[in-house]
XYZ file of C-alpha atoms in Angstrom:
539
model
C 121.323 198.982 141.887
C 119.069 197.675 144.423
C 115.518 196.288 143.437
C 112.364 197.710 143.968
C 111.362 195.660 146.787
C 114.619 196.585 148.603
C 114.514 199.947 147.934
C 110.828 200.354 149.582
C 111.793 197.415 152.295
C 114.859 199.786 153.135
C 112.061 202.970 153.576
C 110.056 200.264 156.003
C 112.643 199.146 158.391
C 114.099 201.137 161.956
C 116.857 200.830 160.823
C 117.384 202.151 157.172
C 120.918 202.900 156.666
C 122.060 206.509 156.133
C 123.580 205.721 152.866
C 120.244 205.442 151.005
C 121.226 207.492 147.584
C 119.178 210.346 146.564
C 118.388 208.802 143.325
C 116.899 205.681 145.495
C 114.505 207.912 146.881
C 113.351 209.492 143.102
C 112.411 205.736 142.803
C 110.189 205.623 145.785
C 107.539 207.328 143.996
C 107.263 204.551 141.083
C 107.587 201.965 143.376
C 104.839 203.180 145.987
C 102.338 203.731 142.875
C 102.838 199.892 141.857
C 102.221 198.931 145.283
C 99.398 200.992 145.318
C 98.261 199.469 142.197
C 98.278 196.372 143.763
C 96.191 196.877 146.696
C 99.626 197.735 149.128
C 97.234 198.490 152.830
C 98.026 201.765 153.711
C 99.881 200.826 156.903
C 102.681 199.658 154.665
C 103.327 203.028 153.460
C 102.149 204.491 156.752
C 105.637 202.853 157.674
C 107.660 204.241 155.244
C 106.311 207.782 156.228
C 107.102 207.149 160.166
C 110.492 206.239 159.159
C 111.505 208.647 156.655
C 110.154 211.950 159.028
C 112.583 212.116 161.366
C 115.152 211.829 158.044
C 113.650 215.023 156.062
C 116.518 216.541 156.199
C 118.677 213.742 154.650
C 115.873 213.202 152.126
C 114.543 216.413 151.305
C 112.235 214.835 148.537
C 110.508 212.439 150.718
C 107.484 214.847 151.799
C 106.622 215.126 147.770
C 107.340 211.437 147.184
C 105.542 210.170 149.651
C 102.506 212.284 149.220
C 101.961 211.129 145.369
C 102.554 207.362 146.811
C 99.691 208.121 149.451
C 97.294 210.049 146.817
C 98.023 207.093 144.435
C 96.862 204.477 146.820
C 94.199 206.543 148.404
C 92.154 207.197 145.292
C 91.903 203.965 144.426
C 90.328 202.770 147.720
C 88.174 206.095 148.172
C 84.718 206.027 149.560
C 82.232 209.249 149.425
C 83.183 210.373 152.786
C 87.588 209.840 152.843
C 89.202 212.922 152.136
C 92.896 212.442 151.397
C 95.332 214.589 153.685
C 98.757 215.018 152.782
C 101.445 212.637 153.509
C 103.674 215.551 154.398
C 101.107 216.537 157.268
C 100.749 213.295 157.958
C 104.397 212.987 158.468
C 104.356 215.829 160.810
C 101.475 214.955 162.994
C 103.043 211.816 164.012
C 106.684 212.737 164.620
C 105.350 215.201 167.479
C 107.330 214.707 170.550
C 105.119 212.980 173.659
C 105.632 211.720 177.105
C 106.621 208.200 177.225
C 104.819 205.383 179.167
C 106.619 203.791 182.093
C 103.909 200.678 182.676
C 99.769 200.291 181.786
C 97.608 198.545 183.905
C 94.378 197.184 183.207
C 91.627 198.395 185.575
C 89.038 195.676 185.174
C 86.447 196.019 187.903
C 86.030 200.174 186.326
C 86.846 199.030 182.485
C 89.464 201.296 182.644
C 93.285 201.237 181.414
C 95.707 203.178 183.654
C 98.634 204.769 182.310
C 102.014 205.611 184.205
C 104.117 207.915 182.214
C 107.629 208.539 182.811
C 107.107 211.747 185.228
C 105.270 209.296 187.470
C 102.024 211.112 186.671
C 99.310 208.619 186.454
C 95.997 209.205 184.066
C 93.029 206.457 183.635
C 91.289 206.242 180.067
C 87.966 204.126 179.790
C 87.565 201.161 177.715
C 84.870 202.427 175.694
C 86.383 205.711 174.894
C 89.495 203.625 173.809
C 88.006 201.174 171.688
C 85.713 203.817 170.328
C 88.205 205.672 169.120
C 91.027 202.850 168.238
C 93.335 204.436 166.413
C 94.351 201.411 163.854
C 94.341 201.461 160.236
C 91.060 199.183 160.218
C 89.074 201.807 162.944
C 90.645 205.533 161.626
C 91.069 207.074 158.555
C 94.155 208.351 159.121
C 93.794 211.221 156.225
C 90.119 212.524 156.714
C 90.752 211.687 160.614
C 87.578 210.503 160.675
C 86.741 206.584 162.417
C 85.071 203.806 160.900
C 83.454 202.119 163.676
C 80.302 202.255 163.974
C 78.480 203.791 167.566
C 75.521 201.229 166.995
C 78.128 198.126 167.184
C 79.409 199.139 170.825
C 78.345 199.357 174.119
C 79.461 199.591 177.279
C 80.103 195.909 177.976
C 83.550 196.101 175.798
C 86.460 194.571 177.044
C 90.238 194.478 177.298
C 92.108 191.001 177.665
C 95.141 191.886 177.406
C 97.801 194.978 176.939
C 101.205 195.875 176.662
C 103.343 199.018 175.683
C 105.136 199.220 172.638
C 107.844 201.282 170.565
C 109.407 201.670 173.607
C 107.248 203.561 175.791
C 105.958 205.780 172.025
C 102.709 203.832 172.175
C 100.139 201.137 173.456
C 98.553 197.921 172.022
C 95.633 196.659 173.463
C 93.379 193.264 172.839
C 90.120 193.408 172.664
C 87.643 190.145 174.051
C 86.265 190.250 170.509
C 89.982 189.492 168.806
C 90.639 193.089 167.760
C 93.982 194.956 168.503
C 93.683 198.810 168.905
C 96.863 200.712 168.874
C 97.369 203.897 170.415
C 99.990 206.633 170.405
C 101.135 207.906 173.577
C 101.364 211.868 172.116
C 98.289 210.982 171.089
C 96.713 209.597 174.606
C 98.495 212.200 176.319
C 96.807 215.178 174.398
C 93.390 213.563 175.122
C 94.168 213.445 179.424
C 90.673 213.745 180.882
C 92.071 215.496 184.092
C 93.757 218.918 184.393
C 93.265 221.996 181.913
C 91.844 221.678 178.540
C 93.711 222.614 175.509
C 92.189 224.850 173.140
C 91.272 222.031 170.574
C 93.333 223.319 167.568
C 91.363 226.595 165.922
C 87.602 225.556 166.293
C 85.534 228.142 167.854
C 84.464 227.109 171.533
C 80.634 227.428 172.615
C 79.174 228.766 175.678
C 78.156 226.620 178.367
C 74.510 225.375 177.993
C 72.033 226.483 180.209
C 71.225 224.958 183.550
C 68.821 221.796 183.279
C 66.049 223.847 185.419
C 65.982 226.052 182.705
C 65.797 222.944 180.308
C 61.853 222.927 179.108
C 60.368 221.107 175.583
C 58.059 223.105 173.836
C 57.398 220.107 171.451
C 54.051 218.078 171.949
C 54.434 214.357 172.241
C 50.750 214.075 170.825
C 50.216 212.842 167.168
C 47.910 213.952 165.228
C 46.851 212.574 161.753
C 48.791 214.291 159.032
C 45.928 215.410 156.942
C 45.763 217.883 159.636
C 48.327 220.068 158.472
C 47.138 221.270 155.092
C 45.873 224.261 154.003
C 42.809 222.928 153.455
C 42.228 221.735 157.077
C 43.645 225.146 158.268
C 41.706 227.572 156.180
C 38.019 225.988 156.174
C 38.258 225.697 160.435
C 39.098 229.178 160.689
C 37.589 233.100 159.391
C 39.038 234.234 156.155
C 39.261 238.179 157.284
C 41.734 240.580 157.193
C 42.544 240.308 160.788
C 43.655 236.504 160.122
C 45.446 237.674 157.758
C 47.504 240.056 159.590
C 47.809 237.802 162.331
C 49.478 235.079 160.300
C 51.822 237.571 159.178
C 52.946 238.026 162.387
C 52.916 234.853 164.448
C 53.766 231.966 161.297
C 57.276 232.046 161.877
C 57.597 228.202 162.685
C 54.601 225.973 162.924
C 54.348 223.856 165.858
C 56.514 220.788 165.286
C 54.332 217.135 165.314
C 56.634 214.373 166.307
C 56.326 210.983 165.070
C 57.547 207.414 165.044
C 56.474 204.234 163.011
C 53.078 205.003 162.776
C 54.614 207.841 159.931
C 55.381 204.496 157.950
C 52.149 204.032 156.332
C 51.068 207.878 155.984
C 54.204 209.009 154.352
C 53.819 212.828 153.153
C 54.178 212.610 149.887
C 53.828 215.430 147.072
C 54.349 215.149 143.034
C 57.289 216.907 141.439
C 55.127 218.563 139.005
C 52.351 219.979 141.309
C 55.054 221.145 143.240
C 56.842 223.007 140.124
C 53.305 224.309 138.941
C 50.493 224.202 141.332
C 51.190 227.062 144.637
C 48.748 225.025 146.518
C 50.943 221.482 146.192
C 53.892 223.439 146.912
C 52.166 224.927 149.707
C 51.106 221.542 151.115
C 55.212 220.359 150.816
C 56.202 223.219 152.772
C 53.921 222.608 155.264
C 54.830 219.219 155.708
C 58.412 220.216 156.075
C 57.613 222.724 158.772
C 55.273 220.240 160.765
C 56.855 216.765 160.278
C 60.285 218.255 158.627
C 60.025 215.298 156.027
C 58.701 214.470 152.638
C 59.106 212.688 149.385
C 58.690 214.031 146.039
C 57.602 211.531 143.570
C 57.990 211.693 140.077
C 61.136 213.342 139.303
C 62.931 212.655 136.074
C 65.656 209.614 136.565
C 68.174 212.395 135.512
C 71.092 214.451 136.729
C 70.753 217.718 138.164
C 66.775 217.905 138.690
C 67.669 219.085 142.467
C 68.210 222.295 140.833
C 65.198 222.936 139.112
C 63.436 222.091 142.687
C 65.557 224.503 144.432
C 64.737 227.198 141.927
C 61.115 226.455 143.182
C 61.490 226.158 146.445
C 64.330 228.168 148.134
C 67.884 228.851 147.350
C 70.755 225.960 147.312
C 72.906 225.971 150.584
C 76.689 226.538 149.565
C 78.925 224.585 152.244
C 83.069 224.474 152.022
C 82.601 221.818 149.867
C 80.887 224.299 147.355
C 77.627 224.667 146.080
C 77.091 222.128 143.367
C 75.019 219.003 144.490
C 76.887 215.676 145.034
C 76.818 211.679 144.045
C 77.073 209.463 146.330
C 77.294 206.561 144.568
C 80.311 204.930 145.556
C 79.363 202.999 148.992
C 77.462 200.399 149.717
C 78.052 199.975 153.197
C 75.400 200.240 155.872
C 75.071 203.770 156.759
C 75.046 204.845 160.693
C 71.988 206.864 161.674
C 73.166 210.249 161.979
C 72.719 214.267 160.423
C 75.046 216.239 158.035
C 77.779 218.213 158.898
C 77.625 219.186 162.223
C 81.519 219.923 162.193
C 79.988 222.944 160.324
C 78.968 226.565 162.713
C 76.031 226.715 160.704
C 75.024 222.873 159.456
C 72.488 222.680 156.500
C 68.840 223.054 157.410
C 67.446 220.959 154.609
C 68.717 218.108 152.912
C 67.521 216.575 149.339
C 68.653 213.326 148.395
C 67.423 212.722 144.360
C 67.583 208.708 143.724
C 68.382 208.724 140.072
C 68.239 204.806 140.462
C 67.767 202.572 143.082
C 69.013 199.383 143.564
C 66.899 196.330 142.456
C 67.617 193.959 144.800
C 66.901 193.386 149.329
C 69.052 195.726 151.315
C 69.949 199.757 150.560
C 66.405 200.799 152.476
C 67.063 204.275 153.724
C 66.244 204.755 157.480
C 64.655 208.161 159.097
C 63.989 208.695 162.837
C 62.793 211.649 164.662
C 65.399 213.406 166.941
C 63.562 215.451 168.632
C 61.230 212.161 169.313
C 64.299 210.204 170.474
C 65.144 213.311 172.577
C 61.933 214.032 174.152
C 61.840 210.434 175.089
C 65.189 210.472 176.822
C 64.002 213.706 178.973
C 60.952 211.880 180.110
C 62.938 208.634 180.875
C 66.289 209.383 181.876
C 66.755 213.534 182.331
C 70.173 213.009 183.547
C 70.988 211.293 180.330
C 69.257 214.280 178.385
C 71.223 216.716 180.575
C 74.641 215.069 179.786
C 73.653 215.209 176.073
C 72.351 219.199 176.138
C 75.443 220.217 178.629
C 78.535 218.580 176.974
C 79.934 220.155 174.371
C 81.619 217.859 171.823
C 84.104 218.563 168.630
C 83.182 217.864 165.440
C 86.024 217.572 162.508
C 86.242 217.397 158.506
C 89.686 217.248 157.388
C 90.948 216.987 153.956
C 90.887 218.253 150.003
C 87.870 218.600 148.152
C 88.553 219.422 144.768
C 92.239 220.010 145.091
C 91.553 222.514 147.824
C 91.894 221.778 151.043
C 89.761 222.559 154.119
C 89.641 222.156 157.804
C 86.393 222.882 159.716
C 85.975 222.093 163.314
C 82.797 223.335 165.502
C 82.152 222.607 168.736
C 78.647 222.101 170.295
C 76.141 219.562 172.282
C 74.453 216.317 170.562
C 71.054 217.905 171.725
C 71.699 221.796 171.203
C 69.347 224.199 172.735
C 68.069 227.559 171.735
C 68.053 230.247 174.716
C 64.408 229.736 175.608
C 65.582 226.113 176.609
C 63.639 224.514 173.423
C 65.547 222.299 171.398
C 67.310 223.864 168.210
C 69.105 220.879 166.612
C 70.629 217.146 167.633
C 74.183 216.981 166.328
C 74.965 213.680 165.691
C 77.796 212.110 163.470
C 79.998 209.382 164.303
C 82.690 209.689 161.827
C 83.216 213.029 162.618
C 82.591 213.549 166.443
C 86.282 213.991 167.344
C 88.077 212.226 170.446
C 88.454 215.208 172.131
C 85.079 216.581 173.807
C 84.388 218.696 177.510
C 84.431 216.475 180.484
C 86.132 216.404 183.665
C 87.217 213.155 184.176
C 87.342 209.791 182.872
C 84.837 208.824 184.841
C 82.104 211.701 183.100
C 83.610 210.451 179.890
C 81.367 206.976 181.018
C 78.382 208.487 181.529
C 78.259 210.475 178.538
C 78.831 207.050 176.958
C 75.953 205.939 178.422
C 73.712 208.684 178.118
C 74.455 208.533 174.086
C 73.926 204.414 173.958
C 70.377 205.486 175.209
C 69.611 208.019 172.832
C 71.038 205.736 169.943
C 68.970 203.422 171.257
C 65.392 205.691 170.871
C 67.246 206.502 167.539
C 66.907 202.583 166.692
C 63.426 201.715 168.702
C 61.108 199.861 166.646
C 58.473 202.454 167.531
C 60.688 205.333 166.339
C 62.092 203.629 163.068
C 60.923 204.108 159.580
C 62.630 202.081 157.240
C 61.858 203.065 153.336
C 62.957 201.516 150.293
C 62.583 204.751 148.051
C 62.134 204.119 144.051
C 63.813 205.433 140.963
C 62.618 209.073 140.299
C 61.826 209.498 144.118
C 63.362 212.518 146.344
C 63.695 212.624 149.971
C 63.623 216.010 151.727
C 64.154 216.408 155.519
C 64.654 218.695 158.066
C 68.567 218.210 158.693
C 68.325 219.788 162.150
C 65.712 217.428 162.914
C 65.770 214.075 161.292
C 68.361 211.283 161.276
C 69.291 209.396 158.056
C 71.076 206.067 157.785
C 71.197 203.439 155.024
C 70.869 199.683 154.921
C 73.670 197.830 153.390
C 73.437 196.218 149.846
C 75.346 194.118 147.450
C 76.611 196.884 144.553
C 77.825 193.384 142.626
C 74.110 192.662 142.436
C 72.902 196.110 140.923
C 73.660 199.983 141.480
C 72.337 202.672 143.353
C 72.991 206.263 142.234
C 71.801 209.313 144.924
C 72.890 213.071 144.186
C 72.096 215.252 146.914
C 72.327 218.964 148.290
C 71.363 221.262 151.037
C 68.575 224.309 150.600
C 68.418 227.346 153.427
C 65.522 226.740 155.787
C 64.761 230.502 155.951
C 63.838 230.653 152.032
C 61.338 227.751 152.555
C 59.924 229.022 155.787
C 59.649 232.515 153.975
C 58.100 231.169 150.713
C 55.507 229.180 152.710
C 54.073 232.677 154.717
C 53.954 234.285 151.396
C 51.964 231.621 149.884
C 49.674 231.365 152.659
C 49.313 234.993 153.101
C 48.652 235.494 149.098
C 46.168 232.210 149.369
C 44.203 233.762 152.109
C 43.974 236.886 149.926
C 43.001 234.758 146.864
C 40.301 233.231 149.289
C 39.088 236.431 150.541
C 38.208 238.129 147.415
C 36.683 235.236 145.531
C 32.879 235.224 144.673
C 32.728 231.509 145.355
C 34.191 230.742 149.143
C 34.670 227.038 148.158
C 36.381 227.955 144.861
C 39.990 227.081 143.857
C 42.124 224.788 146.338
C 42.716 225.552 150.157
């Protein structure tokens, strides 16, 4: 009987002979779970899997085999954010049939690579989008189809020294100046043409067009004001406690006006104690108005224990259930720099407010979490580059998740604009996520696909301004709230060998906070208006 080694070396080669045994196969599954156990890269048994699909019919167990060989070696190498896939749908997406390339050409005075397929049809693919969206082993996570490099370590500058095609015409390998090799499908290139009709992108629901840019108009104040201005102290004691007030903030509080900010937030953090906010209305009341007005806060205080995020969503609003359930989550596991970005936008309705509990933080230099304003970095681009802000509020772009979550799997796709607008031409949200912004998104040409390239290098560069960057290193028992329609979140990178850092985190409904803070203030104002003493109790 043939070894191990030769049995999986025989699953690995073009040209595996048809004689391979049944009971060889059975033994697939121990041997890919040792390999796993010894750190076997994935593109080993990536190799196996292109091999064996076209043979599922000679090796009917393959799919079943091959899947527990992928789980095996995926779990062990899992990070908070890989979702496993599948082999058997793995299998499948890469045995589709394609076109096959005749010849490549590098375009270098328009960094473009130019692609002759075997019809004679000729399509042009930018460098950027290419190495943006390489689709090797080290770039994409080929089972939550989701890419590992990072937005804020490319720019338009990238270049291609050298390329060839390979598998005969199934695929392309390109060389990078920097010494990388990205490897591309030609199915897979040919799916993502930027000229001629658009394929409905899988089952995600499609958007309508946004508006024209004259109808494009920020209702968002670039002046800062001092955040002492916000309370309910400020607001009640500059303004007549009658009935009519009363009434009229019933009406009209249905969002407060929106302060941006910057740095400057760096040394007036809003902060608020996690046991005022459980017991005193008029702490609470101060959180909430914080959230409305700057959309961020931290809670200081709260118990170094599991779970406490539900006690403060009992207070405060109702927990946000997502496909991934309701339950908060750890994210314990990386320690990785984090790229700036907001939570789920792959989702029709994203979470409004994120909570992020640090049950401990790491001891040691590095792990600071980083928070920049959005709507700043948006309102910024409009003044300084509109074009770029109209590219960002006009192209709509897919978002993906892919994978199994608790044995279940799931598949959610939405479509929309990084800045998203509401229909008075205000904007609603930024949608920005690099692992899960998908290669496909609506322009008409290669050429568009460049200047939306450029037009989201300059927001990510507001995004990453000194004067719109505020870097915090957060303490044990601290918790982090934030508008996640609003606010970008990132991560500095640490050393987990040198200490740990455990987060849990979940998502509330912005409607429950926004409706808890009118009724305080309404029942407040009554409070105020029937005391003896005018100055008595806490505005």
């Amino acid at each position: 009987m043939a070894s191990d080694a030769e049995i999986f070396a025989s699953f690995s080669t073009k040209d595996i002979s048809p004689s391979v045994s049944l009971e060889a196969c059975v033994r697939v599954k121990e041997v890919s779970i040792m390999l796993a156990a010894r750190r076997l890269t994935w593109a080993r048994v990536r190799s196996a899997v292109a091999v064996m699909a076209p043979r599922g019919h000679s090796l009917p167990q393959a799919p079943r085999l091959l899947n527990n060989a992928a789980c095996a070696l995926h779990t062990r190498n899992r990070t908070a954010w890989q979702k496993a896939l599948t082999a058997e749908e793995f299998m499948l997406s890469q045995t589709k049939p394609g076109t096959t390339i005749a010849a490549v050409n590098l375009l270098q005075d328009q960094k473009m690579l130019q692609v002759r397929w075997e019809d004679s049809s000729v399509e042009s693919y930018p460098y950027i989008w290419l190495r943006d969206n390489c689709q090797c082993p080290n770039c994409y996570h080929p089972f939550s189809q989701a890419r590992r490099v990072m937005l804020k370590d490319l720019d338009l500058s990238v270049a291609c020294v050298d390329v060839k095609v390979s598998n005969a015409g199934e695929g392309v390998k390109m060389l990078w100046a920097d010494g990388h090799q990205g490897t591309y499908d030609a199915h897979w290139l040919q799916e993502r043409a930027f000229r001629g009709p658009k394929p409905e992108p899988r089952d995600r629901e499609c958007r309508p067009e946004s508006r024209s840019s004259q109808n494009i108009s920020l209702s968002l104040e670039l002046d800062r004001m001092d955040f002492a201005s916000i309370s309910l102290k400020a607001a009640v004691l500059h303004c007549s406690l009658s009935q009519s007030l009363t009434k009229s903030l019933h009406h009209t509080d249905t969002r407060l006006r929106q302060q941006l900010w910057g740095r400057e937030l760096q040394d007036k953090f809003p902060r608020v104690s996690f046991p005022e906010v459980l017991h005193d209305d008029h702490a609470l009341l101060t959180f909430l108005e914080s959230m409305g007005v700057m959309g961020v806060a931290v809670v200081s205080d709260v118990p170094c224990e599991k779970d406490q995020i539900y006690s403060f969503a009992k207070r405060i609003g109702r927990l946000k259930s997502t496909p991934y359930g309701m339950n908060p989550n750890n994210l314990e596991f990386t320690d990785d720099c984090l790229d700036m970005h907001t939570d789920l936008p792959c989702l029709a309705a994203k979470p409004e407010i994120q909570m992020l509990h640090v049950i401990k933080e790491f001891p040691g230099e590095g792990g600071e979490t980083m928070l920049s304003d959005g709507f700043t970095a948006a309102s910024k681009l409009k003044k300084n580059h509109p074009e770029y802000f109209d590219m960002l509020a006009k192209t709509l772009v897919d978002f993906v998740d892919v994978g199994i979550e608790d044995g279940v799997k799931f598949h959610i796709c939405w479509r929309a604009p990084v800045i998203d607008l509401d229909v008075g031409g205000s904007i609603r949200t930024v949608n920005w996520h690099q692992m899960s912004r998908d290669s496909r998104f609506q322009v008409s040409s290669s050429e568009a696909a460049v200047k939306w390239y450029s037009a989201a290098f300059a927001f990510r560069d507001l995004l990453y301004d000194a004067d719109n960057l505020v870097e915090l290193k957060l303490q044990s028992g601290d918790m982090i709230v934030f508008d996640n329609l609003r606010v970008m979140h990132g991560r500095q990178e640490f050393c987990a060998d040198q200490g740990e850092r455990w987060l849990q985190g979940g998502y509330l409904e912005g409607d429950s906070l926004r409706s808890l803070r009118r009724v305080l203030r309404e029942d407040i104002a009554a409070t105020q208006l029937s005391s003896p003493n005018p100055n008595a109790g806490h505005a």
